[in-house]
Amino acid sequence: MSEYINVAGLIGDSIVDGPGLRFTVFVQGCPHHCPGCHNPESWAFEGGTPMTPEDIFMRMKKNPLLTGVTFSGGEPFCQAAALTPLAKMVRENGWELAIYSGYTFEQLLSDPVKTALLRYADTLIDSLFVLAQRDLTLKYKGSRNQRVIDVQSSLKAGTAVLNTTERWN
Ligand code: SF4
């Protein structure tokens, strides 16, 4: 039996959490508390709805038009172990997986449980939201300090490789 994911919300047809038509999983709980956060109701680790990866994946499968999946929050990497089986299902189904995190790529790599989830991602949007660097013209990130990272190239290179494609920027 898979570990439960504590879910803040699900959106089955998002066009704002990455390119294409995406299924977004918002997890409950975030330790970062960035001033100006777009989703402060997701900070508390209590509350939320416990769901299995299988249940969420079945909901994704109902939409034949999906091109990608996004994990957002909250802080997805605080539930890395629970999200990893879902990430595996997403990738095996051929969908692109993007994950938002307040942690940096380098911080994630220092933790084996977080790294295990990261290995399934195509794209990581990393770093804390910084209100002073907020820029409403940015496509899929909130502040200029955040990075859109090509995860698979970065893991191969052992250092963060930015995804500079127009599709994501
Ligand atoms: S990491 Fe994201 S969800 Fe968490 S406080 Fe910062 S902006 Fe909000």
CSV table of C-alpha atoms and ligand atoms in Angstrom, one decimal:
chain,number,residue,atom,x,y,z
A,1,MET,CA,0.0,0.0,0.0
A,2,SER,CA,1.4,3.4,-1.0
A,3,GLU,CA,2.0,6.2,1.5
A,4,TYR,CA,-0.7,8.9,1.4
A,5,ILE,CA,-0.1,12.2,-0.2
A,6,ASN,CA,-1.5,15.1,1.8
A,7,VAL,CA,-3.3,17.1,-0.9
A,8,ALA,CA,-4.3,20.8,-0.8
A,9,GLY,CA,-6.1,20.7,-4.1
A,10,LEU,CA,-6.2,19.1,-7.6
A,11,ILE,CA,-6.7,21.0,-10.9
A,12,GLY,CA,-7.3,18.7,-13.8
A,13,ASP,CA,-7.0,21.3,-16.7
A,14,SER,CA,-4.4,23.9,-15.8
A,15,ILE,CA,-2.7,26.1,-18.4
A,16,VAL,CA,-0.8,28.2,-15.9
A,17,ASP,CA,1.5,25.6,-14.2
A,18,GLY,CA,3.7,24.9,-17.3
A,19,PRO,CA,3.2,24.5,-21.0
A,20,GLY,CA,0.3,22.5,-22.5
A,21,LEU,CA,-2.7,21.1,-20.7
A,22,ARG,CA,-1.6,19.9,-17.3
A,23,PHE,CA,-2.9,18.2,-14.2
A,24,THR,CA,-1.6,20.0,-11.1
A,25,VAL,CA,-1.3,18.5,-7.7
A,26,PHE,CA,-1.1,21.1,-4.9
A,27,VAL,CA,0.3,19.5,-1.8
A,28,GLN,CA,-0.5,20.6,1.8
A,29,GLY,CA,2.3,22.0,3.9
A,30,CYS,CA,5.2,24.4,3.3
A,31,PRO,CA,8.0,25.3,5.7
A,32,HIS,CA,9.3,28.3,3.7
A,33,HIS,CA,6.7,31.0,4.5
A,34,CYS,CA,7.8,33.4,1.7
A,35,PRO,CA,6.4,36.9,2.2
A,36,GLY,CA,3.9,37.5,-0.6
A,37,CYS,CA,3.3,33.7,-1.2
A,38,HIS,CA,0.4,33.1,-3.7
A,39,ASN,CA,-0.9,30.2,-1.6
A,40,PRO,CA,-0.5,30.8,2.2
A,41,GLU,CA,-3.4,28.5,3.0
A,42,SER,CA,-1.1,25.6,1.9
A,43,TRP,CA,1.5,26.3,4.6
A,44,ALA,CA,-0.1,24.3,7.5
A,45,PHE,CA,1.0,20.7,7.5
A,46,GLU,CA,-2.3,19.8,9.2
A,47,GLY,CA,-5.5,19.7,7.1
A,48,GLY,CA,-5.5,18.7,3.5
A,49,THR,CA,-6.9,15.5,2.0
A,50,PRO,CA,-5.0,12.3,2.2
A,51,MET,CA,-5.0,10.5,-1.2
A,52,THR,CA,-3.0,7.6,-2.6
A,53,PRO,CA,-0.8,8.0,-5.7
A,54,GLU,CA,-3.1,5.4,-7.4
A,55,ASP,CA,-6.2,7.4,-6.8
A,56,ILE,CA,-4.7,10.6,-8.1
A,57,PHE,CA,-3.2,8.8,-11.2
A,58,MET,CA,-6.7,7.3,-12.0
A,59,ARG,CA,-8.1,10.9,-12.0
A,60,MET,CA,-5.3,12.0,-14.4
A,61,LYS,CA,-6.0,9.1,-16.7
A,62,LYS,CA,-9.6,10.3,-17.2
A,63,ASN,CA,-8.4,13.2,-19.3
A,64,PRO,CA,-7.0,12.0,-22.7
A,65,LEU,CA,-5.9,15.5,-23.6
A,66,LEU,CA,-3.3,15.9,-20.8
A,67,THR,CA,0.2,16.6,-21.9
A,68,GLY,CA,1.9,17.2,-18.6
A,69,VAL,CA,1.7,17.0,-14.8
A,70,THR,CA,2.9,19.6,-12.2
A,71,PHE,CA,3.5,19.1,-8.5
A,72,SER,CA,3.1,22.4,-6.7
A,73,GLY,CA,2.3,23.6,-3.2
A,74,GLY,CA,2.9,23.8,-0.5
A,75,GLU,CA,6.3,22.2,-0.8
A,76,PRO,CA,6.2,19.0,-2.8
A,77,PHE,CA,9.7,17.9,-1.5
A,78,CYS,CA,8.4,17.8,2.1
A,79,GLN,CA,6.3,14.8,0.8
A,80,ALA,CA,9.0,13.4,-1.4
A,81,ALA,CA,8.6,9.8,-0.4
A,82,ALA,CA,4.8,9.8,-0.9
A,83,LEU,CA,5.0,11.6,-4.2
A,84,THR,CA,7.8,9.4,-5.7
A,85,PRO,CA,5.4,6.5,-6.8
A,86,LEU,CA,3.1,9.0,-8.4
A,87,ALA,CA,6.0,10.7,-10.2
A,88,LYS,CA,7.0,7.2,-11.5
A,89,MET,CA,3.5,6.5,-12.8
A,90,VAL,CA,3.4,9.9,-14.5
A,91,ARG,CA,6.7,9.4,-16.3
A,92,GLU,CA,5.9,5.8,-17.3
A,93,ASN,CA,2.7,7.1,-18.8
A,94,GLY,CA,4.7,9.5,-21.0
A,95,TRP,CA,3.6,12.8,-19.5
A,96,GLU,CA,6.1,15.6,-18.8
A,97,LEU,CA,6.6,16.1,-15.1
A,98,ALA,CA,7.4,19.6,-13.6
A,99,ILE,CA,7.9,20.2,-9.9
A,100,TYR,CA,7.9,23.6,-8.1
A,101,SER,CA,10.1,23.9,-5.0
A,102,GLY,CA,11.2,26.5,-2.5
A,103,TYR,CA,14.4,24.5,-2.1
A,104,THR,CA,17.3,24.9,-4.6
A,105,PHE,CA,18.4,22.1,-6.9
A,106,GLU,CA,21.6,21.9,-4.9
A,107,GLN,CA,19.7,21.6,-1.6
A,108,LEU,CA,17.5,18.8,-3.0
A,109,LEU,CA,20.6,16.9,-4.1
A,110,SER,CA,21.9,16.8,-0.5
A,111,ASP,CA,19.0,14.7,0.6
A,112,PRO,CA,18.6,11.1,-0.9
A,113,VAL,CA,14.8,11.0,-0.4
A,114,LYS,CA,14.3,14.3,-2.2
A,115,THR,CA,16.7,13.3,-4.9
A,116,ALA,CA,14.7,10.1,-5.5
A,117,LEU,CA,11.7,12.2,-6.4
A,118,LEU,CA,13.7,14.7,-8.4
A,119,ARG,CA,15.0,11.9,-10.6
A,120,TYR,CA,11.6,11.5,-12.2
A,121,ALA,CA,11.1,15.2,-13.0
A,122,ASP,CA,11.8,16.8,-16.4
A,123,THR,CA,11.6,20.3,-15.1
A,124,LEU,CA,12.2,21.9,-11.7
A,125,ILE,CA,11.2,25.5,-10.9
A,126,ASP,CA,13.4,26.1,-7.8
A,127,SER,CA,14.1,28.6,-5.1
A,128,LEU,CA,12.1,30.7,-2.7
A,129,PHE,CA,9.6,33.3,-4.0
A,130,VAL,CA,11.2,36.8,-3.4
A,131,LEU,CA,8.6,39.6,-3.3
A,132,ALA,CA,11.2,42.2,-4.2
A,133,GLN,CA,12.0,40.3,-7.4
A,134,ARG,CA,8.4,39.6,-8.4
A,135,ASP,CA,7.9,40.0,-12.1
A,136,LEU,CA,4.4,39.5,-13.6
A,137,THR,CA,5.9,39.1,-17.1
A,138,LEU,CA,7.6,35.8,-16.2
A,139,LYS,CA,5.8,32.9,-17.8
A,140,TYR,CA,5.8,30.1,-15.2
A,141,LYS,CA,7.6,31.5,-12.2
A,142,GLY,CA,6.9,34.3,-9.7
A,143,SER,CA,10.2,36.0,-9.1
A,144,ARG,CA,13.3,36.6,-11.1
A,145,ASN,CA,15.6,34.7,-8.7
A,146,GLN,CA,13.7,31.4,-9.4
A,147,ARG,CA,15.2,29.1,-12.0
A,148,VAL,CA,13.6,26.8,-14.6
A,149,ILE,CA,16.0,23.8,-14.6
A,150,ASP,CA,16.3,21.0,-17.0
A,151,VAL,CA,16.5,18.2,-14.4
A,152,GLN,CA,17.7,15.3,-16.5
A,153,SER,CA,20.6,17.4,-18.1
A,154,SER,CA,21.4,18.7,-14.7
A,155,LEU,CA,21.6,15.3,-13.1
A,156,LYS,CA,23.9,14.1,-15.9
A,157,ALA,CA,26.1,17.2,-15.6
A,158,GLY,CA,26.1,17.3,-11.8
A,159,THR,CA,25.2,20.9,-11.8
A,160,ALA,CA,22.1,23.0,-12.5
A,161,VAL,CA,21.4,23.4,-16.3
A,162,LEU,CA,18.8,26.0,-17.1
A,163,ASN,CA,15.9,25.2,-19.4
A,164,THR,CA,16.0,28.3,-21.6
A,165,THR,CA,13.4,27.2,-24.2
A,166,GLU,CA,10.7,29.6,-25.2
A,167,ARG,CA,8.2,26.9,-24.3
A,168,TRP,CA,9.1,27.4,-20.6
A,169,ASN,CA,10.3,31.0,-20.5
B,1,SF4,S1,7.8,27.9,-1.3
B,1,SF4,FE1,6.0,28.5,-2.6
B,1,SF4,S2,4.2,27.7,-1.3
B,1,SF4,FE2,6.0,27.8,0.0
B,1,SF4,S3,5.8,29.8,1.0
B,1,SF4,FE3,7.2,30.0,-0.8
B,1,SF4,S4,5.9,30.7,-2.4
B,1,SF4,FE4,4.5,29.9,-0.8
